[in-house]
Coordinates of C-alpha atoms in Angstrom, one line a residue:
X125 CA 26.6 2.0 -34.2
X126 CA 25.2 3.5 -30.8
X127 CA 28.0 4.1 -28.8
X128 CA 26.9 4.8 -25.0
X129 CA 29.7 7.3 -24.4
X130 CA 32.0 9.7 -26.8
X131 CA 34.6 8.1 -28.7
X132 CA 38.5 8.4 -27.3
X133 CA 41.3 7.7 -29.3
X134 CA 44.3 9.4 -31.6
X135 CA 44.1 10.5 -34.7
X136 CA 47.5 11.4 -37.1
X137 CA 46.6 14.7 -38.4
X138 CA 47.7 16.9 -36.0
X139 CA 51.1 15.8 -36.2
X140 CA 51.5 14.2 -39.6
X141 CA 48.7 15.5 -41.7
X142 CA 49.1 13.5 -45.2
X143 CA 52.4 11.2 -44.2
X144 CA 51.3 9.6 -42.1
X145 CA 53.0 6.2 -42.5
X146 CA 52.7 2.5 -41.3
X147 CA 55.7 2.9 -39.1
X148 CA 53.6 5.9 -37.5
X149 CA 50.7 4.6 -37.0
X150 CA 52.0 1.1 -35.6
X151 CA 54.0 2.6 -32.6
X152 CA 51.5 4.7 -31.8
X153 CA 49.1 2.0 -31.8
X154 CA 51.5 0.2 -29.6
X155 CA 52.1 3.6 -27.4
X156 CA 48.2 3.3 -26.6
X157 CA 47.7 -0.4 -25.4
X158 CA 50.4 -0.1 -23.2
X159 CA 49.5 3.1 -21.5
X160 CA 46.4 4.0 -22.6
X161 CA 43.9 1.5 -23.2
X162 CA 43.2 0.5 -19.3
X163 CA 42.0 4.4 -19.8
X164 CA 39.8 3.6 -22.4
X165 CA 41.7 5.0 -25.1
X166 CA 41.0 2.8 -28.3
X167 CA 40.7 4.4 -31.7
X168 CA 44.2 4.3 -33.9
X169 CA 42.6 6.9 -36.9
X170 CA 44.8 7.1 -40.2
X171 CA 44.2 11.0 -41.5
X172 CA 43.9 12.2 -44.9
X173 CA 46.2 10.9 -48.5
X174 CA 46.8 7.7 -46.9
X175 CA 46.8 6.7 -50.8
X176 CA 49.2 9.5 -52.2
X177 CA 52.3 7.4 -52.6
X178 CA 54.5 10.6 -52.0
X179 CA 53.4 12.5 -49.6
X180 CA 56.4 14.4 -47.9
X181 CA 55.1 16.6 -45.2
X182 CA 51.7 18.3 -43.9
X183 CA 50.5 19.8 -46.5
X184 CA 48.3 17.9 -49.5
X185 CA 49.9 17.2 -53.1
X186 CA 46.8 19.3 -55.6
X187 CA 46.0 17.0 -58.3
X188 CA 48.7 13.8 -57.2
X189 CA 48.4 10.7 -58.7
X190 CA 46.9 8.1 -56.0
X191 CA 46.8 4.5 -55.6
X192 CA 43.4 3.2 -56.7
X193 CA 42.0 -0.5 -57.7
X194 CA 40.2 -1.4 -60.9
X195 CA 36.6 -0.2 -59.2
X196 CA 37.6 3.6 -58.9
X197 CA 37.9 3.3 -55.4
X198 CA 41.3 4.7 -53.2
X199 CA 43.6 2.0 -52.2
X200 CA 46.3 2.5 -49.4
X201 CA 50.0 3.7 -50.7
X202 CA 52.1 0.2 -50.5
X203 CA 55.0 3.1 -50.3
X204 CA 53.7 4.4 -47.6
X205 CA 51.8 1.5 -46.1
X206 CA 54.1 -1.4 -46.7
X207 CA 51.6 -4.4 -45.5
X208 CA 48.5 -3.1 -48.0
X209 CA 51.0 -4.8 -51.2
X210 CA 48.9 -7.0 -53.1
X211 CA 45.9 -5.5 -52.8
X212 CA 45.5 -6.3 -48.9
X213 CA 44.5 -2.6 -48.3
X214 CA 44.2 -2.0 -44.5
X215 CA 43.5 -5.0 -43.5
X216 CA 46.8 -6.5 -42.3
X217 CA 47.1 -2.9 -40.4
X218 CA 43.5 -3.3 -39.0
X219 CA 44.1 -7.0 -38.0
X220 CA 47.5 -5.6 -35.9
X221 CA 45.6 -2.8 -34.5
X222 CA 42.8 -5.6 -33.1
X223 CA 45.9 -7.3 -31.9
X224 CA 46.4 -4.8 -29.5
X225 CA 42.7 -4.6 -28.4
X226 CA 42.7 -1.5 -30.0
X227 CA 39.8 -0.4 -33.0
X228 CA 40.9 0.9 -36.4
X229 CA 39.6 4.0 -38.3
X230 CA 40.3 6.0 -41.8
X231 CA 39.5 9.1 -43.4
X232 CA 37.7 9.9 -46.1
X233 CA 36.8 12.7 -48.5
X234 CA 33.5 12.9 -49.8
X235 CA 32.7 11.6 -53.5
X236 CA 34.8 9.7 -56.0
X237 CA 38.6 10.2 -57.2
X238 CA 38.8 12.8 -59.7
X239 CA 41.0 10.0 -61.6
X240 CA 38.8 8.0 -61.7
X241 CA 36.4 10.7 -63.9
X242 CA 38.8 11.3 -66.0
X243 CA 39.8 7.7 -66.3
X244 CA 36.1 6.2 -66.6
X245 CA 36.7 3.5 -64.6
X246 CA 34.2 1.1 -63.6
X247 CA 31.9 0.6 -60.6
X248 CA 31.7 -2.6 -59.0
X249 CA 28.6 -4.1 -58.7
X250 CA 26.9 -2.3 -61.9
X251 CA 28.0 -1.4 -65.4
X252 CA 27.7 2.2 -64.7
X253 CA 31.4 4.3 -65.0
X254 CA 32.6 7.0 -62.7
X255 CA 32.2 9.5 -65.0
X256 CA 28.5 8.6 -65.0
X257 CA 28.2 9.0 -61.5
X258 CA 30.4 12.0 -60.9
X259 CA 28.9 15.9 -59.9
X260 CA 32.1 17.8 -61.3
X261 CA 30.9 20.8 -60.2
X262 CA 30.6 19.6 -56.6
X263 CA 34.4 19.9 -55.4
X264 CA 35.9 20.6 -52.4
X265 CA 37.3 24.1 -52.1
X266 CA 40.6 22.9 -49.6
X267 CA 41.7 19.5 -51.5
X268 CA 41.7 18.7 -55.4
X269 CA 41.3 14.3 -54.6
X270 CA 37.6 14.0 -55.7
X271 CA 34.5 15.4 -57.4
X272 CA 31.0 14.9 -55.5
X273 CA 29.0 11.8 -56.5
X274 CA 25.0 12.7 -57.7
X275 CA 22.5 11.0 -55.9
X276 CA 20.1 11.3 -58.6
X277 CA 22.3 8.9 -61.0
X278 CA 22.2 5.2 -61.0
X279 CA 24.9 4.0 -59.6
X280 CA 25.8 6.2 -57.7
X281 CA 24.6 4.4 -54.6
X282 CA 26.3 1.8 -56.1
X283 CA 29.7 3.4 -55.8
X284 CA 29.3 4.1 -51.7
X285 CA 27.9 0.7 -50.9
X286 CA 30.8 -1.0 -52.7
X287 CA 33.6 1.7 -50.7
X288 CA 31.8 0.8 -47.3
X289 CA 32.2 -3.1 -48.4
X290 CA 35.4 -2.7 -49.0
X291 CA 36.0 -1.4 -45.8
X292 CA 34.1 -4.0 -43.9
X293 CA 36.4 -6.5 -45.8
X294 CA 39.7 -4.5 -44.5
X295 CA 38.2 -4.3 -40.8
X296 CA 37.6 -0.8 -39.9
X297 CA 36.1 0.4 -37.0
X298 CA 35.7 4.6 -37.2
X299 CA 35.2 6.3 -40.7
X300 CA 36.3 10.4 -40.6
X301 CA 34.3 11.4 -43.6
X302 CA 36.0 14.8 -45.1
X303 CA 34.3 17.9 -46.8
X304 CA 30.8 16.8 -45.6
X305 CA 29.5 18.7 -42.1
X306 CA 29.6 22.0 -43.2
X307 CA 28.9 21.4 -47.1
X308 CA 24.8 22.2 -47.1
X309 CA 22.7 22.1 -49.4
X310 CA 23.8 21.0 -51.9
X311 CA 25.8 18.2 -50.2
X312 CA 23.1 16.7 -47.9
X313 CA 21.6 13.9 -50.0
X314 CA 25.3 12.6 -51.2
X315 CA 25.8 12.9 -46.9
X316 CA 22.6 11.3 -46.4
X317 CA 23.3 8.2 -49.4
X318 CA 26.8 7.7 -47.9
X319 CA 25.3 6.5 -44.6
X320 CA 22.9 4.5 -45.7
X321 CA 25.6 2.2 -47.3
X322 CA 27.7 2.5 -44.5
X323 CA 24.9 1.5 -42.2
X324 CA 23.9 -1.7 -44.4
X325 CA 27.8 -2.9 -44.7
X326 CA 27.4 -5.2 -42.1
X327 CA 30.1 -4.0 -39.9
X328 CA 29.4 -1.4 -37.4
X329 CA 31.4 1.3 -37.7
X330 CA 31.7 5.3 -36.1
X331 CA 30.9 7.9 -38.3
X332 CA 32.4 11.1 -38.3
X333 CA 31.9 14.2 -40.0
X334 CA 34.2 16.8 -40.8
X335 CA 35.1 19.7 -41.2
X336 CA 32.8 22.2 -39.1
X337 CA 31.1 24.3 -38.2
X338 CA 28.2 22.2 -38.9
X339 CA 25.4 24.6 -38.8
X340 CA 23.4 23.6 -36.0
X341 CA 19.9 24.0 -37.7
X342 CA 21.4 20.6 -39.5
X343 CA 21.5 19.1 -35.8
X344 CA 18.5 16.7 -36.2
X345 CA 19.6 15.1 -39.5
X346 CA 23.1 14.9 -38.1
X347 CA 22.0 12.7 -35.0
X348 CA 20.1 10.6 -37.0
X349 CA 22.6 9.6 -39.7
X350 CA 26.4 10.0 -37.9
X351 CA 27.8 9.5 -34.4
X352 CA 29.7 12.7 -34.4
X353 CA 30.2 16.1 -36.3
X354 CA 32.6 18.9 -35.8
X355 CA 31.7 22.3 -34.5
X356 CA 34.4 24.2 -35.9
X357 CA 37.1 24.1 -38.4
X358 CA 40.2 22.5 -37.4
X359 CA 41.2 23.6 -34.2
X360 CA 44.7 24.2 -33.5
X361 CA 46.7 25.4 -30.3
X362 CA 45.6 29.0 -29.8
X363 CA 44.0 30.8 -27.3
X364 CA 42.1 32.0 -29.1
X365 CA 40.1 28.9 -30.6
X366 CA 39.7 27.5 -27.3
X367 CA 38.1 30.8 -25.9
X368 CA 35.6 30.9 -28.9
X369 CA 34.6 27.1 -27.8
X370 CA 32.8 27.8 -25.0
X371 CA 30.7 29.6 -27.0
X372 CA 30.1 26.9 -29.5
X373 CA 29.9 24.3 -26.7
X374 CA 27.4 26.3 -25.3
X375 CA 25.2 26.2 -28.3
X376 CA 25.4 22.6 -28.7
X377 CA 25.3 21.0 -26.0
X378 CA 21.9 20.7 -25.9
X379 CA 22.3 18.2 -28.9
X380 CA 24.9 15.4 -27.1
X381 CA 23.9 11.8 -25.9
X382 CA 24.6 8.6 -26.4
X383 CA 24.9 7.5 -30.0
X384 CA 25.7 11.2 -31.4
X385 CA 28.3 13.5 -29.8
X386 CA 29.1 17.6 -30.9
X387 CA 32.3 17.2 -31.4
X388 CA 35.2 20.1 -30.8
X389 CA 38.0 18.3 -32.9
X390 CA 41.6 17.0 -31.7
X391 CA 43.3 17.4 -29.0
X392 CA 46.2 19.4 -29.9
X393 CA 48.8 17.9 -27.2
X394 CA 52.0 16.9 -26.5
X395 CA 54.7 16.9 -29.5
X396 CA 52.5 18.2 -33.0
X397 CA 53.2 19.1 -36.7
X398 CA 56.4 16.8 -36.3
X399 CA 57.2 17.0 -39.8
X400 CA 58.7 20.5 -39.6
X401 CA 60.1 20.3 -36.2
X402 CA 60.2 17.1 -34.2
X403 CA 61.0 19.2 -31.4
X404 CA 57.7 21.2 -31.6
X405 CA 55.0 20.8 -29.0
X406 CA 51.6 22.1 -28.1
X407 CA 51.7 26.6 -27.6
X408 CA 48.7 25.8 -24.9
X409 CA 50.0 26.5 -21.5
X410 CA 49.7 23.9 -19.1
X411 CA 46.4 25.7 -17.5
X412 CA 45.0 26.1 -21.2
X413 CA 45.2 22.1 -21.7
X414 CA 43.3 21.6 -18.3
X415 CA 41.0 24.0 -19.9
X416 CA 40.5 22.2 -23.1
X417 CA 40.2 18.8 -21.3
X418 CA 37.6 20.1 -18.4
X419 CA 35.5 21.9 -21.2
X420 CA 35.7 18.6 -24.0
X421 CA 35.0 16.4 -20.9
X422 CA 31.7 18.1 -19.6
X423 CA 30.5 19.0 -22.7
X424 CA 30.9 15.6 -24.0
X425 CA 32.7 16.2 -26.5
X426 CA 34.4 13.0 -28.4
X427 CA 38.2 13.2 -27.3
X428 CA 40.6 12.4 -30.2
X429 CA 44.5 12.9 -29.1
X430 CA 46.6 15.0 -31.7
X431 CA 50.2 14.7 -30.8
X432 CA 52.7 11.6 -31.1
X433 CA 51.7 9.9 -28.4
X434 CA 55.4 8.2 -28.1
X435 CA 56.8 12.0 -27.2
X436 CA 54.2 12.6 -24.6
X437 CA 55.8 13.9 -21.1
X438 CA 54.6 13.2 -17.7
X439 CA 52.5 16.1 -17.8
X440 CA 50.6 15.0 -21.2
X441 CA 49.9 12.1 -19.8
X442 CA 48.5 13.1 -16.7
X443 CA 46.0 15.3 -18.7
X444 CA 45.1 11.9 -20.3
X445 CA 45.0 9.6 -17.0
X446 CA 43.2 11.2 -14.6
X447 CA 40.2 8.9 -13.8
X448 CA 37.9 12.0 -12.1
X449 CA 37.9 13.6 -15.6
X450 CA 38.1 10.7 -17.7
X451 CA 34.7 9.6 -15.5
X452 CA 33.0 13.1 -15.8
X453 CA 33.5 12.8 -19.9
X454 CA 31.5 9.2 -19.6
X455 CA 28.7 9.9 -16.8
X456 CA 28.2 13.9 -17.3
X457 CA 24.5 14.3 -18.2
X458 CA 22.3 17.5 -19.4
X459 CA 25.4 19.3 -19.1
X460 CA 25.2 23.1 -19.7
X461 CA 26.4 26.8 -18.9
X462 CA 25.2 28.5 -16.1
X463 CA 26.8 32.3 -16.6
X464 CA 29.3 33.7 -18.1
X465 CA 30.3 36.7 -16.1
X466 CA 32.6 39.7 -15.4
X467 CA 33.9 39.7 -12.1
X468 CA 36.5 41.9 -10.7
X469 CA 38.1 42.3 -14.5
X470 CA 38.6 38.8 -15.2
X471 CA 35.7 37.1 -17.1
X472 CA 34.5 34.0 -15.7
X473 CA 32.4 30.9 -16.8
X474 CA 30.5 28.3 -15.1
X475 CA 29.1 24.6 -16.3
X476 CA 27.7 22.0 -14.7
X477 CA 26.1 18.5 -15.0
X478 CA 24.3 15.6 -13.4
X479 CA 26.3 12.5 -13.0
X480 CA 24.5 9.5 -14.4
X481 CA 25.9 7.8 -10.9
X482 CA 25.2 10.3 -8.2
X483 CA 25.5 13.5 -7.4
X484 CA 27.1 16.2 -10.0
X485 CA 29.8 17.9 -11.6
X486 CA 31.1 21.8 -11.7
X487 CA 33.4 23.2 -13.8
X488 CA 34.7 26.9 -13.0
X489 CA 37.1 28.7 -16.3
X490 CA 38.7 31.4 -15.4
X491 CA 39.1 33.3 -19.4
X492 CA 40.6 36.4 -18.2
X493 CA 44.4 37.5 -18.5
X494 CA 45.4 37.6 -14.8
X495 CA 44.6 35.0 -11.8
X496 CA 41.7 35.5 -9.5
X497 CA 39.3 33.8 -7.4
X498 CA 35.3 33.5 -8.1
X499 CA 32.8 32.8 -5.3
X500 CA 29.7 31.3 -6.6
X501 CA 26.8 31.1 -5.0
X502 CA 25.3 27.2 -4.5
X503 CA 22.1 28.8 -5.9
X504 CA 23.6 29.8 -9.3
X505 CA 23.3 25.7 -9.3
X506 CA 19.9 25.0 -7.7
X507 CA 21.8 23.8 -4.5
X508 CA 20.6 24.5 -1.6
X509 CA 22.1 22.5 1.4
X510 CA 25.5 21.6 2.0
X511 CA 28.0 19.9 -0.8
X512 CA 31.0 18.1 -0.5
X513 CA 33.5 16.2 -3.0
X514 CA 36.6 16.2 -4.9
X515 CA 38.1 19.0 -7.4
X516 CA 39.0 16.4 -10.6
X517 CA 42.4 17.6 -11.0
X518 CA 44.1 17.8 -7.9
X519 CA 42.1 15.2 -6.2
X520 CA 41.8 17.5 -3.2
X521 CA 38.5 17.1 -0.9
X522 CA 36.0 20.2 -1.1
X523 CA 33.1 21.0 1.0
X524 CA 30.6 23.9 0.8
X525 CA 27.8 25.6 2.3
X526 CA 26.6 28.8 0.3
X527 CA 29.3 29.5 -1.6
X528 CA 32.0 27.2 -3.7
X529 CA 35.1 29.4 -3.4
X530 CA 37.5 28.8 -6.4
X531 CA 41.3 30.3 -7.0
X532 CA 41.9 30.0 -10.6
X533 CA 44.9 30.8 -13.1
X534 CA 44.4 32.6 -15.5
X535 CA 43.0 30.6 -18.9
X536 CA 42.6 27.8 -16.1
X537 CA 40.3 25.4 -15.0
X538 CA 39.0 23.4 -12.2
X539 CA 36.4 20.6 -12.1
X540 CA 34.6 19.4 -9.3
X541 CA 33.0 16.1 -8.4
X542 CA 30.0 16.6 -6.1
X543 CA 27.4 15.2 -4.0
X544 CA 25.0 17.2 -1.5
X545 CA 24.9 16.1 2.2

């Protein structure tokens, strides 16, 4: 599936990790078509264990039993997700979430239930078992749900075309595929099997990799076979993961266009990890989330909202509303860094971008610990006659001859709309 611009949606992990429920996912589904969508907002992802029938908070259950059908493949808890009963799976979910207008995704880990080893069970579509198939010494190191499937045995193919069928069937649009971008070598020809089913399943569907870092020597293979791969591990609200972005968005932002997208994981927003503390919300300061969004934005990056979208305040959604920024994300092209520079004790850091309309974008970060103001010379961007605009957040007018004059915050941002005149 070639998508033209970076995927935007929400995805339950940030603030329900493995229950997440039906309930959950419905009203936030409903929380996005009513307020989001005209935005384009539009994927409704369901995080990791959706098939542990238990699951009480965050954290994963090692070595749970999970729900699973007769072809050793991972069916949705009916506990948990009342409407899969009867073998439905996701679809009655799916079907509501296309109701709204809105696309429906899952995740994924990577290989075959470890129950399903033990167990034997069959594969559809060939008399091959899953202990046949199964690479027991392939697990992942963070989750105890699966062993790695061999590409080298027969039926092993087998196994992934008949998951990505199954899917197809349910009606999923966006596949998060777990314990896969960073897993190399020895998981690159399960990586490269598994999308060659998905691709022939006869429904198009986003893939995404996960976790990162993905090491970007990989990049090649990765835009060939996925639509999107993280470039970190999970990245939660602290300063200091978003500082150590820029310096991964730097190195990959070479690789982002349409079809396949770098991608810097959620957007840790609004109210998160609401099964310890409903009350809890985001530790970025207000001028760190303009940060976040003005660096995901120009960089391309796919936008996926953490938080429960129902607790958002004004603020929250303003971040996800404004139209300048939201517009940069989808027509920001060759962006890049220009410097990254000490000035007056505060370290600054400068990106811009042609817009595929007109004209340009500039994004000034201001990483140091105190507020300041940075002059920057229209040079630094190839500029050389007189610029006027917008600054994205504010919506204020801007006009400049030789310099562009900026008064930041400190961890802030601004982002500026251009054309020269």
């Amino acid at each position: 599936m070639k998508n033209l611009t970076p995927p935007m949606g929400w995805n339950s992990w940030d603030c329900y990790g493995a229950a997440v429920n039906e309930e959950t996912v419905r009203q936030n589904a409903d929380f996005m078509a009513k307020h989001l969508k005209k935005y384009g907002w539009e994927y409704i992802v369901v995080d990791i264990q959706w098939s542990n029938p238990t699951a009480p908070n965050h954290e994963y259950q090692p070595f749970t039993e999970l729900a699973m059908d007769g072809f050793s493949r991972l069916m949705p808890a009916a506990e948990r997700f009342p409407s899969s009963a009867g073998g439905k799976g996701f679809a009655p979910l799916a079907e509501y979430v296309h109701s709204l207008g809105l696309k429906f995704g899952i995740h994924i880990m990577r290989g075959i239930p470890r129950q399903a080893v033990h167990r034997n069970t069959p594969i559809f579509g060939t008399d091959k078992t899953a202990r046949q198939i199964a690479k027991t010494d392939s697990i992942c190191r963070w989750n105890t749900d699966m062993y790695g499937v061999d590409p080298s045995k027969d039926g092993a193919k087998a196994y992934y075309d008949s998951i990505f069928s199954l899917y197809a069937s349910w009606g999923v649009d966006f596949i998060k595929c777990d314990d896969i971008a960073r897993e190399f070598p020895h998981a690159e020809q399960e990586l490269i099997m598994l999308s060659e089913s998905l691709h022939s399943c006869g429904r198009d569907m986003i893939l995404s990799l996960s976790p990162g870092p993905a090491p970007i020597e990989k990049a090649e293979l990765f835009k060939q076979i996925s639509n999107m791969w993280r470039i970190t591990d999970d990245f939660w609200d602290r300063w200091e993961l978003l500082y150590d972005m820029f310096s991964r968005t730097e190195k990959w932002c070479v690789h982002n266009g349409a079809g396949h997208w770098a991608d810097a994981d959620m957007l840790p927003i609004g109210p998160i990890l609401q099964d310890y503390d409903k009350a809890n919300r985001t530790k970025f300061t207000q001028a760190e989330q303009i940060t976040m969004l003005t660096l995901w934005s120009i960089f391309r990056s796919p936008l996926m909202i953490g938080g429960e979208m129902t607790g958002f305040d004004d603020f929250t959604m303003s971040l996800l509303t404004n139209e300048g920024i939201l517009e940069m994300h989808k027509n920001a092209r060759h962006s890049h860094q220009v410097w990254r520079r000490e000035i007056d004790g505060n370290e600054y850091i400068l990106w811009t971008a042609a817009s595929s309309r007109a004209g340009g974008y500039i994004a000034v970060f201001n990483a140091g610990d105190k507020d300041g103001e940075v002059k920057i010379p229209l040079s630094d961007l190839e500029l050389y006659g007189k610029i006027s605009g917008s600054e994205l957040w504010s919506g204020k007018a801007f006009s400049a001859d030789d310099y562009l004059s900026v008064d930041l915050e400190s961890h802030g941002a601004k982002a500026f709309c251009y054309t020269e005149t």
